[in-house]
């Protein structure tokens, strides 16, 4: 008899399936099961077969929850109700022996697809002025950084952008910045760390109100423009932003480049998503080439797509100094305010999928990577 509860799962790995993969999963039955032609499969082979099924990008990733369409699953003819959302890795871990778990995680490390979040800066108009085609860009994204009124955006734009994200399931994040409407947040400002902290709190609170009104919530924060550059190198600004997030909502993910903000957020126990910027040039030290310098923004769609795929699948970015620099990338930032931005965003998404990369919300990407790290320990 197979039992399932919200607290404990006891399911043979062979019971996880959908109709599309019933044939594959039927090859990895319970212990003692005789396969085609009477051959019996070992637990190790059975584990690998299940891992192969659940790592298919068009089914569900190893860290993901059972999809809503699987309201019930079948085990030897018995109908079993799902009483809780249970990560598949937990499901397998609870039902396999120690040696089988090792085989499963070893298989998964070598065969699972890469995953990445796609995010863009939205809601950056002001009053009668618009910037970018947010509606078209939303079709490509899994997350959105929404301007909070300091560098762009206003209450009506924030409301409409959050509402649309809630309708289509795109994760909402606060895109906070220096109070610089005239300079679009791209100018350095001589703020104190406490001003940075309180400005960050103010902007998160404003966007949170709209998220609550539309039945969703904030999922992340992402510093904009010059503030985003400075928090990567200035510990005082980084600690101010991380402290604001920790005091507001510790479940928020901090989007950042590798640097001071990422370190400060981790020191406070916050989750960090490392941002790879698709159309920006990188220096040898991992920082972005300033927009004021020639070549800071890339325009060749083929080059940008190729760099993005390498960044996600190989973990490297080619710098202006000619180096292949090792980089982490949990989310790819797509810009929507440049010529040809929508076509470029669609091409990047298509080429990532062609390369076997799964496009997923940031929290799922981070869960997958954390789970893989635990499995390899």
PDB file of C-alpha atoms in Angstrom, residues 24-320:
ATOM      1  CA  UNK A  24       9.055   5.735 -20.630  1.00  0.00           C
ATOM      2  CA  UNK A  25       8.051   5.403 -17.009  1.00  0.00           C
ATOM      3  CA  UNK A  26       6.570   1.968 -17.617  1.00  0.00           C
ATOM      4  CA  UNK A  27      10.149   0.841 -18.194  1.00  0.00           C
ATOM      5  CA  UNK A  28      11.038   1.555 -14.566  1.00  0.00           C
ATOM      6  CA  UNK A  29       8.524  -0.310 -12.471  1.00  0.00           C
ATOM      7  CA  UNK A  30       8.649  -1.165  -8.763  1.00  0.00           C
ATOM      8  CA  UNK A  31      11.259  -3.561  -7.296  1.00  0.00           C
ATOM      9  CA  UNK A  32      10.933  -7.033  -8.732  1.00  0.00           C
ATOM     10  CA  UNK A  33       9.096  -5.796 -11.794  1.00  0.00           C
ATOM     11  CA  UNK A  34       9.881  -7.755 -14.951  1.00  0.00           C
ATOM     12  CA  UNK A  35      10.473  -5.550 -17.948  1.00  0.00           C
ATOM     13  CA  UNK A  36       9.937  -6.361 -21.623  1.00  0.00           C
ATOM     14  CA  UNK A  37      11.091  -9.848 -22.631  1.00  0.00           C
ATOM     15  CA  UNK A  38      11.120 -10.879 -18.967  1.00  0.00           C
ATOM     16  CA  UNK A  39      14.298  -8.970 -18.106  1.00  0.00           C
ATOM     17  CA  UNK A  40      14.455  -7.439 -14.655  1.00  0.00           C
ATOM     18  CA  UNK A  41      15.901  -3.963 -14.297  1.00  0.00           C
ATOM     19  CA  UNK A  42      18.208  -2.992 -11.468  1.00  0.00           C
ATOM     20  CA  UNK A  43      17.304  -0.190  -9.067  1.00  0.00           C
ATOM     21  CA  UNK A  44      20.132   1.905 -10.525  1.00  0.00           C
ATOM     22  CA  UNK A  45      18.756   1.572 -14.062  1.00  0.00           C
ATOM     23  CA  UNK A  46      15.266   2.299 -12.811  1.00  0.00           C
ATOM     24  CA  UNK A  47      16.472   5.433 -11.001  1.00  0.00           C
ATOM     25  CA  UNK A  48      18.223   6.734 -14.089  1.00  0.00           C
ATOM     26  CA  UNK A  49      15.144   6.102 -16.212  1.00  0.00           C
ATOM     27  CA  UNK A  50      12.920   8.107 -13.875  1.00  0.00           C
ATOM     28  CA  UNK A  51      15.517  10.880 -13.748  1.00  0.00           C
ATOM     29  CA  UNK A  52      15.496  10.977 -17.532  1.00  0.00           C
ATOM     30  CA  UNK A  53      11.737  11.409 -17.562  1.00  0.00           C
ATOM     31  CA  UNK A  54      11.506  14.160 -14.962  1.00  0.00           C
ATOM     32  CA  UNK A  55      14.379  16.181 -16.381  1.00  0.00           C
ATOM     33  CA  UNK A  56      12.667  16.588 -19.731  1.00  0.00           C
ATOM     34  CA  UNK A  57      12.242  20.340 -20.107  1.00  0.00           C
ATOM     35  CA  UNK A  58       8.752  20.016 -21.547  1.00  0.00           C
ATOM     36  CA  UNK A  59       7.528  17.911 -18.640  1.00  0.00           C
ATOM     37  CA  UNK A  60       8.741  19.241 -15.292  1.00  0.00           C
ATOM     38  CA  UNK A  61      12.156  19.968 -13.800  1.00  0.00           C
ATOM     39  CA  UNK A  62      13.541  17.841 -10.960  1.00  0.00           C
ATOM     40  CA  UNK A  63      13.005  20.585  -8.392  1.00  0.00           C
ATOM     41  CA  UNK A  64       9.553  21.548  -9.606  1.00  0.00           C
ATOM     42  CA  UNK A  65       6.246  20.794  -7.940  1.00  0.00           C
ATOM     43  CA  UNK A  66       3.889  18.269  -9.432  1.00  0.00           C
ATOM     44  CA  UNK A  67       1.856  20.182 -12.022  1.00  0.00           C
ATOM     45  CA  UNK A  68      -1.779  21.028 -11.236  1.00  0.00           C
ATOM     46  CA  UNK A  69      -2.958  18.705 -14.020  1.00  0.00           C
ATOM     47  CA  UNK A  70      -1.765  15.774 -11.932  1.00  0.00           C
ATOM     48  CA  UNK A  71      -4.510  16.169  -9.355  1.00  0.00           C
ATOM     49  CA  UNK A  72      -4.282  12.436  -8.875  1.00  0.00           C
ATOM     50  CA  UNK A  73      -1.672   9.874  -9.778  1.00  0.00           C
ATOM     51  CA  UNK A  74      -1.968   6.132 -10.189  1.00  0.00           C
ATOM     52  CA  UNK A  75      -0.031   3.449  -8.345  1.00  0.00           C
ATOM     53  CA  UNK A  76      -0.829  -0.154  -9.261  1.00  0.00           C
ATOM     54  CA  UNK A  77      -4.410   0.770  -9.979  1.00  0.00           C
ATOM     55  CA  UNK A  78      -5.008   2.656  -6.723  1.00  0.00           C
ATOM     56  CA  UNK A  79      -6.127   6.283  -6.901  1.00  0.00           C
ATOM     57  CA  UNK A  80      -4.174   8.503  -4.519  1.00  0.00           C
ATOM     58  CA  UNK A  81      -5.045  12.143  -3.888  1.00  0.00           C
ATOM     59  CA  UNK A  82      -2.236  14.685  -3.730  1.00  0.00           C
ATOM     60  CA  UNK A  83      -2.506  16.328  -0.312  1.00  0.00           C
ATOM     61  CA  UNK A  84       0.342  18.804  -0.718  1.00  0.00           C
ATOM     62  CA  UNK A  85       2.701  20.328  -3.228  1.00  0.00           C
ATOM     63  CA  UNK A  86       5.796  18.158  -3.039  1.00  0.00           C
ATOM     64  CA  UNK A  87       9.064  18.750  -4.905  1.00  0.00           C
ATOM     65  CA  UNK A  88       9.883  15.803  -7.131  1.00  0.00           C
ATOM     66  CA  UNK A  89      13.393  15.570  -5.705  1.00  0.00           C
ATOM     67  CA  UNK A  90      11.877  15.149  -2.226  1.00  0.00           C
ATOM     68  CA  UNK A  91       9.472  12.583  -3.617  1.00  0.00           C
ATOM     69  CA  UNK A  92      12.333  10.534  -5.010  1.00  0.00           C
ATOM     70  CA  UNK A  93      14.553  11.026  -1.976  1.00  0.00           C
ATOM     71  CA  UNK A  94      11.857   9.667   0.324  1.00  0.00           C
ATOM     72  CA  UNK A  95      11.359   6.500  -1.695  1.00  0.00           C
ATOM     73  CA  UNK A  96      14.805   5.422  -2.901  1.00  0.00           C
ATOM     74  CA  UNK A  97      17.593   3.682  -1.057  1.00  0.00           C
ATOM     75  CA  UNK A  98      20.809   5.539  -0.221  1.00  0.00           C
ATOM     76  CA  UNK A  99      22.657   3.983  -3.158  1.00  0.00           C
ATOM     77  CA  UNK A 100      19.764   4.744  -5.516  1.00  0.00           C
ATOM     78  CA  UNK A 101      19.674   8.356  -4.345  1.00  0.00           C
ATOM     79  CA  UNK A 102      23.356   8.679  -5.159  1.00  0.00           C
ATOM     80  CA  UNK A 103      22.728   7.248  -8.614  1.00  0.00           C
ATOM     81  CA  UNK A 104      19.784   9.597  -9.180  1.00  0.00           C
ATOM     82  CA  UNK A 105      21.647  12.755  -8.190  1.00  0.00           C
ATOM     83  CA  UNK A 106      24.725  11.678 -10.150  1.00  0.00           C
ATOM     84  CA  UNK A 107      22.554  11.143 -13.220  1.00  0.00           C
ATOM     85  CA  UNK A 108      20.799  14.462 -12.715  1.00  0.00           C
ATOM     86  CA  UNK A 109      24.025  16.435 -12.403  1.00  0.00           C
ATOM     87  CA  UNK A 110      25.241  15.134 -15.730  1.00  0.00           C
ATOM     88  CA  UNK A 111      22.007  15.176 -17.709  1.00  0.00           C
ATOM     89  CA  UNK A 112      19.542  17.775 -16.465  1.00  0.00           C
ATOM     90  CA  UNK A 113      18.926  20.835 -18.579  1.00  0.00           C
ATOM     91  CA  UNK A 114      20.096  24.285 -17.564  1.00  0.00           C
ATOM     92  CA  UNK A 115      17.436  26.692 -16.364  1.00  0.00           C
ATOM     93  CA  UNK A 116      17.285  30.472 -16.334  1.00  0.00           C
ATOM     94  CA  UNK A 117      14.825  33.257 -15.607  1.00  0.00           C
ATOM     95  CA  UNK A 118      14.142  35.975 -18.183  1.00  0.00           C
ATOM     96  CA  UNK A 119      13.546  39.449 -16.769  1.00  0.00           C
ATOM     97  CA  UNK A 120      13.156  42.948 -18.198  1.00  0.00           C
ATOM     98  CA  UNK A 121      12.645  46.475 -16.891  1.00  0.00           C
ATOM     99  CA  UNK A 122       9.003  47.479 -17.383  1.00  0.00           C
ATOM    100  CA  UNK A 123       6.674  50.337 -16.535  1.00  0.00           C
ATOM    101  CA  UNK A 124       9.295  52.939 -17.371  1.00  0.00           C
ATOM    102  CA  UNK A 125       7.012  55.488 -18.977  1.00  0.00           C
ATOM    103  CA  UNK A 126       5.766  58.589 -17.194  1.00  0.00           C
ATOM    104  CA  UNK A 127       2.398  60.271 -17.639  1.00  0.00           C
ATOM    105  CA  UNK A 128       1.708  60.579 -21.368  1.00  0.00           C
ATOM    106  CA  UNK A 129       5.185  59.332 -22.256  1.00  0.00           C
ATOM    107  CA  UNK A 130       5.784  55.665 -22.984  1.00  0.00           C
ATOM    108  CA  UNK A 131       8.989  53.695 -23.284  1.00  0.00           C
ATOM    109  CA  UNK A 132       9.200  50.288 -24.920  1.00  0.00           C
ATOM    110  CA  UNK A 133       6.499  47.776 -25.824  1.00  0.00           C
ATOM    111  CA  UNK A 134       5.829  46.208 -22.439  1.00  0.00           C
ATOM    112  CA  UNK A 135       2.905  44.104 -23.659  1.00  0.00           C
ATOM    113  CA  UNK A 136       4.959  42.389 -26.362  1.00  0.00           C
ATOM    114  CA  UNK A 137       7.911  41.910 -24.037  1.00  0.00           C
ATOM    115  CA  UNK A 138       5.754  40.256 -21.377  1.00  0.00           C
ATOM    116  CA  UNK A 139       5.148  37.345 -23.756  1.00  0.00           C
ATOM    117  CA  UNK A 140       8.856  36.506 -23.486  1.00  0.00           C
ATOM    118  CA  UNK A 141       9.410  36.990 -19.750  1.00  0.00           C
ATOM    119  CA  UNK A 142       9.078  35.031 -16.543  1.00  0.00           C
ATOM    120  CA  UNK A 143       9.849  38.043 -14.284  1.00  0.00           C
ATOM    121  CA  UNK A 144       9.494  41.824 -14.481  1.00  0.00           C
ATOM    122  CA  UNK A 145      11.402  44.663 -12.816  1.00  0.00           C
ATOM    123  CA  UNK A 146       8.808  47.420 -12.441  1.00  0.00           C
ATOM    124  CA  UNK A 147       9.811  51.061 -12.016  1.00  0.00           C
ATOM    125  CA  UNK A 148       8.580  52.534  -8.736  1.00  0.00           C
ATOM    126  CA  UNK A 149       8.311  56.233  -9.559  1.00  0.00           C
ATOM    127  CA  UNK A 150      11.814  57.482  -8.769  1.00  0.00           C
ATOM    128  CA  UNK A 151      13.505  57.139 -12.166  1.00  0.00           C
ATOM    129  CA  UNK A 152      10.340  56.371 -14.149  1.00  0.00           C
ATOM    130  CA  UNK A 153       6.802  55.152 -13.679  1.00  0.00           C
ATOM    131  CA  UNK A 154       3.807  56.730 -11.983  1.00  0.00           C
ATOM    132  CA  UNK A 155       0.827  55.340 -10.033  1.00  0.00           C
ATOM    133  CA  UNK A 156      -1.244  54.621 -13.158  1.00  0.00           C
ATOM    134  CA  UNK A 157       1.615  52.924 -14.980  1.00  0.00           C
ATOM    135  CA  UNK A 158       2.594  50.915 -11.901  1.00  0.00           C
ATOM    136  CA  UNK A 159      -1.015  49.807 -11.442  1.00  0.00           C
ATOM    137  CA  UNK A 160      -1.476  48.738 -15.068  1.00  0.00           C
ATOM    138  CA  UNK A 161       1.879  46.946 -15.263  1.00  0.00           C
ATOM    139  CA  UNK A 162       1.381  44.990 -12.045  1.00  0.00           C
ATOM    140  CA  UNK A 163      -2.175  44.065 -13.068  1.00  0.00           C
ATOM    141  CA  UNK A 164      -0.984  42.665 -16.382  1.00  0.00           C
ATOM    142  CA  UNK A 165       1.841  40.708 -14.739  1.00  0.00           C
ATOM    143  CA  UNK A 166      -0.642  39.216 -12.277  1.00  0.00           C
ATOM    144  CA  UNK A 167      -2.988  38.213 -15.105  1.00  0.00           C
ATOM    145  CA  UNK A 168      -0.364  36.233 -17.020  1.00  0.00           C
ATOM    146  CA  UNK A 169       1.719  34.921 -14.124  1.00  0.00           C
ATOM    147  CA  UNK A 170       4.885  36.996 -14.536  1.00  0.00           C
ATOM    148  CA  UNK A 171       6.723  37.522 -11.227  1.00  0.00           C
ATOM    149  CA  UNK A 172       6.672  41.121  -9.981  1.00  0.00           C
ATOM    150  CA  UNK A 173       9.824  42.834  -8.724  1.00  0.00           C
ATOM    151  CA  UNK A 174      10.605  46.348  -7.479  1.00  0.00           C
ATOM    152  CA  UNK A 175      13.004  48.242  -9.756  1.00  0.00           C
ATOM    153  CA  UNK A 176      14.145  50.887  -7.295  1.00  0.00           C
ATOM    154  CA  UNK A 177      16.578  53.669  -8.050  1.00  0.00           C
ATOM    155  CA  UNK A 178      17.984  57.050  -7.169  1.00  0.00           C
ATOM    156  CA  UNK A 179      15.362  59.854  -7.196  1.00  0.00           C
ATOM    157  CA  UNK A 180      16.387  60.944 -10.697  1.00  0.00           C
ATOM    158  CA  UNK A 181      13.487  61.380 -13.128  1.00  0.00           C
ATOM    159  CA  UNK A 182      15.405  63.813 -15.314  1.00  0.00           C
ATOM    160  CA  UNK A 183      18.412  61.522 -15.710  1.00  0.00           C
ATOM    161  CA  UNK A 184      16.376  58.275 -15.806  1.00  0.00           C
ATOM    162  CA  UNK A 185      18.287  57.037 -12.773  1.00  0.00           C
ATOM    163  CA  UNK A 186      21.555  56.870 -14.665  1.00  0.00           C
ATOM    164  CA  UNK A 187      23.331  59.709 -12.879  1.00  0.00           C
ATOM    165  CA  UNK A 188      25.414  59.272  -9.738  1.00  0.00           C
ATOM    166  CA  UNK A 189      23.897  61.044  -6.732  1.00  0.00           C
ATOM    167  CA  UNK A 190      25.576  61.844  -3.437  1.00  0.00           C
ATOM    168  CA  UNK A 191      23.109  60.125  -1.128  1.00  0.00           C
ATOM    169  CA  UNK A 192      23.878  58.893   2.361  1.00  0.00           C
ATOM    170  CA  UNK A 193      23.495  55.164   3.059  1.00  0.00           C
ATOM    171  CA  UNK A 194      20.421  55.931   5.158  1.00  0.00           C
ATOM    172  CA  UNK A 195      18.863  57.826   2.258  1.00  0.00           C
ATOM    173  CA  UNK A 196      19.508  54.804   0.038  1.00  0.00           C
ATOM    174  CA  UNK A 197      17.918  52.529   2.656  1.00  0.00           C
ATOM    175  CA  UNK A 198      14.793  54.638   3.164  1.00  0.00           C
ATOM    176  CA  UNK A 199      14.361  55.330  -0.559  1.00  0.00           C
ATOM    177  CA  UNK A 200      14.512  51.573  -1.147  1.00  0.00           C
ATOM    178  CA  UNK A 201      11.891  50.925   1.541  1.00  0.00           C
ATOM    179  CA  UNK A 202       9.633  53.635   0.107  1.00  0.00           C
ATOM    180  CA  UNK A 203       9.729  52.209  -3.407  1.00  0.00           C
ATOM    181  CA  UNK A 204       9.204  48.604  -2.305  1.00  0.00           C
ATOM    182  CA  UNK A 205       6.225  49.712  -0.243  1.00  0.00           C
ATOM    183  CA  UNK A 206       4.667  51.570  -3.162  1.00  0.00           C
ATOM    184  CA  UNK A 207       4.881  48.623  -5.536  1.00  0.00           C
ATOM    185  CA  UNK A 208       3.780  46.210  -2.811  1.00  0.00           C
ATOM    186  CA  UNK A 209       0.514  48.152  -2.504  1.00  0.00           C
ATOM    187  CA  UNK A 210      -0.305  47.602  -6.167  1.00  0.00           C
ATOM    188  CA  UNK A 211       0.730  43.948  -5.990  1.00  0.00           C
ATOM    189  CA  UNK A 212      -1.592  43.401  -3.036  1.00  0.00           C
ATOM    190  CA  UNK A 213      -4.434  45.175  -4.844  1.00  0.00           C
ATOM    191  CA  UNK A 214      -4.092  42.752  -7.752  1.00  0.00           C
ATOM    192  CA  UNK A 215      -3.836  39.584  -5.704  1.00  0.00           C
ATOM    193  CA  UNK A 216      -0.137  38.965  -6.113  1.00  0.00           C
ATOM    194  CA  UNK A 217       3.014  39.928  -4.233  1.00  0.00           C
ATOM    195  CA  UNK A 218       6.560  41.106  -4.681  1.00  0.00           C
ATOM    196  CA  UNK A 219       9.008  38.348  -5.568  1.00  0.00           C
ATOM    197  CA  UNK A 220      12.283  40.247  -5.925  1.00  0.00           C
ATOM    198  CA  UNK A 221      14.044  43.609  -5.984  1.00  0.00           C
ATOM    199  CA  UNK A 222      16.470  44.885  -8.607  1.00  0.00           C
ATOM    200  CA  UNK A 223      18.392  48.166  -8.245  1.00  0.00           C
ATOM    201  CA  UNK A 224      18.214  50.296 -11.384  1.00  0.00           C
ATOM    202  CA  UNK A 225      20.807  52.196 -13.359  1.00  0.00           C
ATOM    203  CA  UNK A 226      23.555  54.011 -11.509  1.00  0.00           C
ATOM    204  CA  UNK A 227      22.361  52.686  -8.163  1.00  0.00           C
ATOM    205  CA  UNK A 228      22.631  49.166  -9.544  1.00  0.00           C
ATOM    206  CA  UNK A 229      26.218  49.826 -10.585  1.00  0.00           C
ATOM    207  CA  UNK A 230      27.219  51.424  -7.281  1.00  0.00           C
ATOM    208  CA  UNK A 231      25.779  48.729  -5.006  1.00  0.00           C
ATOM    209  CA  UNK A 232      28.074  46.253  -6.755  1.00  0.00           C
ATOM    210  CA  UNK A 233      31.162  48.177  -5.618  1.00  0.00           C
ATOM    211  CA  UNK A 234      30.171  50.271  -2.562  1.00  0.00           C
ATOM    212  CA  UNK A 235      29.731  48.247   0.653  1.00  0.00           C
ATOM    213  CA  UNK A 236      27.801  51.051   2.404  1.00  0.00           C
ATOM    214  CA  UNK A 237      25.192  51.280  -0.347  1.00  0.00           C
ATOM    215  CA  UNK A 238      25.034  47.499  -0.644  1.00  0.00           C
ATOM    216  CA  UNK A 239      24.400  47.091   3.081  1.00  0.00           C
ATOM    217  CA  UNK A 240      21.748  49.824   2.956  1.00  0.00           C
ATOM    218  CA  UNK A 241      19.787  48.058   0.200  1.00  0.00           C
ATOM    219  CA  UNK A 242      20.187  44.591   1.723  1.00  0.00           C
ATOM    220  CA  UNK A 243      19.149  45.922   5.125  1.00  0.00           C
ATOM    221  CA  UNK A 244      16.037  47.525   3.666  1.00  0.00           C
ATOM    222  CA  UNK A 245      15.022  44.256   2.012  1.00  0.00           C
ATOM    223  CA  UNK A 246      15.681  42.216   5.158  1.00  0.00           C
ATOM    224  CA  UNK A 247      13.540  44.559   7.257  1.00  0.00           C
ATOM    225  CA  UNK A 248      10.716  44.627   4.698  1.00  0.00           C
ATOM    226  CA  UNK A 249      10.354  41.019   3.516  1.00  0.00           C
ATOM    227  CA  UNK A 250      13.041  38.369   3.929  1.00  0.00           C
ATOM    228  CA  UNK A 251      11.436  36.179   1.274  1.00  0.00           C
ATOM    229  CA  UNK A 252      12.324  38.649  -1.486  1.00  0.00           C
ATOM    230  CA  UNK A 253      15.079  37.625  -3.884  1.00  0.00           C
ATOM    231  CA  UNK A 254      17.802  40.215  -4.441  1.00  0.00           C
ATOM    232  CA  UNK A 255      18.752  40.547  -8.117  1.00  0.00           C
ATOM    233  CA  UNK A 256      22.327  41.738  -8.439  1.00  0.00           C
ATOM    234  CA  UNK A 257      25.570  41.403 -10.296  1.00  0.00           C
ATOM    235  CA  UNK A 258      28.333  39.541  -8.489  1.00  0.00           C
ATOM    236  CA  UNK A 259      29.732  42.034  -6.012  1.00  0.00           C
ATOM    237  CA  UNK A 260      29.033  43.884  -2.785  1.00  0.00           C
ATOM    238  CA  UNK A 261      25.221  43.729  -2.878  1.00  0.00           C
ATOM    239  CA  UNK A 262      25.205  39.996  -3.512  1.00  0.00           C
ATOM    240  CA  UNK A 263      27.618  39.508  -0.604  1.00  0.00           C
ATOM    241  CA  UNK A 264      25.668  41.796   1.742  1.00  0.00           C
ATOM    242  CA  UNK A 265      22.380  40.068   0.923  1.00  0.00           C
ATOM    243  CA  UNK A 266      23.831  36.610   1.523  1.00  0.00           C
ATOM    244  CA  UNK A 267      25.321  37.793   4.822  1.00  0.00           C
ATOM    245  CA  UNK A 268      21.777  38.637   5.957  1.00  0.00           C
ATOM    246  CA  UNK A 269      20.442  35.269   4.824  1.00  0.00           C
ATOM    247  CA  UNK A 270      18.633  36.622   1.760  1.00  0.00           C
ATOM    248  CA  UNK A 271      18.362  34.738  -1.515  1.00  0.00           C
ATOM    249  CA  UNK A 272      20.354  36.192  -4.392  1.00  0.00           C
ATOM    250  CA  UNK A 273      19.774  35.873  -8.128  1.00  0.00           C
ATOM    251  CA  UNK A 274      22.831  36.756 -10.188  1.00  0.00           C
ATOM    252  CA  UNK A 275      21.945  38.845 -13.229  1.00  0.00           C
ATOM    253  CA  UNK A 276      23.514  38.353 -16.629  1.00  0.00           C
ATOM    254  CA  UNK A 277      22.918  41.299 -18.949  1.00  0.00           C
ATOM    255  CA  UNK A 278      22.426  40.168 -22.501  1.00  0.00           C
ATOM    256  CA  UNK A 279      23.306  43.299 -24.454  1.00  0.00           C
ATOM    257  CA  UNK A 280      26.012  44.921 -22.332  1.00  0.00           C
ATOM    258  CA  UNK A 281      29.792  44.651 -22.636  1.00  0.00           C
ATOM    259  CA  UNK A 282      31.748  43.365 -19.631  1.00  0.00           C
ATOM    260  CA  UNK A 283      35.165  44.382 -18.359  1.00  0.00           C
ATOM    261  CA  UNK A 284      37.772  41.845 -17.296  1.00  0.00           C
ATOM    262  CA  UNK A 285      36.853  42.438 -13.616  1.00  0.00           C
ATOM    263  CA  UNK A 286      33.238  41.447 -14.250  1.00  0.00           C
ATOM    264  CA  UNK A 287      31.802  44.969 -14.104  1.00  0.00           C
ATOM    265  CA  UNK A 288      29.848  46.501 -16.964  1.00  0.00           C
ATOM    266  CA  UNK A 289      31.466  48.897 -19.394  1.00  0.00           C
ATOM    267  CA  UNK A 290      29.895  52.312 -18.569  1.00  0.00           C
ATOM    268  CA  UNK A 291      27.300  53.494 -21.061  1.00  0.00           C
ATOM    269  CA  UNK A 292      29.396  56.614 -21.622  1.00  0.00           C
ATOM    270  CA  UNK A 293      32.123  54.527 -23.274  1.00  0.00           C
ATOM    271  CA  UNK A 294      32.034  53.253 -26.887  1.00  0.00           C
ATOM    272  CA  UNK A 295      30.886  49.655 -27.247  1.00  0.00           C
ATOM    273  CA  UNK A 296      29.123  49.549 -23.881  1.00  0.00           C
ATOM    274  CA  UNK A 297      25.839  48.446 -25.478  1.00  0.00           C
ATOM    275  CA  UNK A 298      25.868  45.636 -28.036  1.00  0.00           C
ATOM    276  CA  UNK A 299      23.587  45.750 -31.061  1.00  0.00           C
ATOM    277  CA  UNK A 300      24.305  42.648 -33.157  1.00  0.00           C
ATOM    278  CA  UNK A 301      21.457  40.220 -32.452  1.00  0.00           C
ATOM    279  CA  UNK A 302      23.455  37.130 -33.368  1.00  0.00           C
ATOM    280  CA  UNK A 303      26.346  38.098 -31.121  1.00  0.00           C
ATOM    281  CA  UNK A 304      24.053  38.928 -28.205  1.00  0.00           C
ATOM    282  CA  UNK A 305      22.145  35.641 -28.494  1.00  0.00           C
ATOM    283  CA  UNK A 306      25.348  33.612 -28.735  1.00  0.00           C
ATOM    284  CA  UNK A 307      26.870  35.378 -25.704  1.00  0.00           C
ATOM    285  CA  UNK A 308      23.704  34.774 -23.714  1.00  0.00           C
ATOM    286  CA  UNK A 309      23.591  31.054 -24.492  1.00  0.00           C
ATOM    287  CA  UNK A 310      27.272  30.691 -23.506  1.00  0.00           C
ATOM    288  CA  UNK A 311      26.680  32.648 -20.309  1.00  0.00           C
ATOM    289  CA  UNK A 312      23.858  30.314 -19.275  1.00  0.00           C
ATOM    290  CA  UNK A 313      25.185  26.959 -20.495  1.00  0.00           C
ATOM    291  CA  UNK A 314      28.956  27.395 -20.109  1.00  0.00           C
ATOM    292  CA  UNK A 315      29.115  29.989 -17.349  1.00  0.00           C
ATOM    293  CA  UNK A 316      31.414  32.377 -19.234  1.00  0.00           C
ATOM    294  CA  UNK A 317      31.181  35.817 -20.838  1.00  0.00           C
ATOM    295  CA  UNK A 318      33.623  37.187 -23.400  1.00  0.00           C
ATOM    296  CA  UNK A 319      35.006  40.501 -22.119  1.00  0.00           C
ATOM    297  CA  UNK A 320      36.228  43.598 -23.954  1.00  0.00           C
TER     298      UNK A 320
END
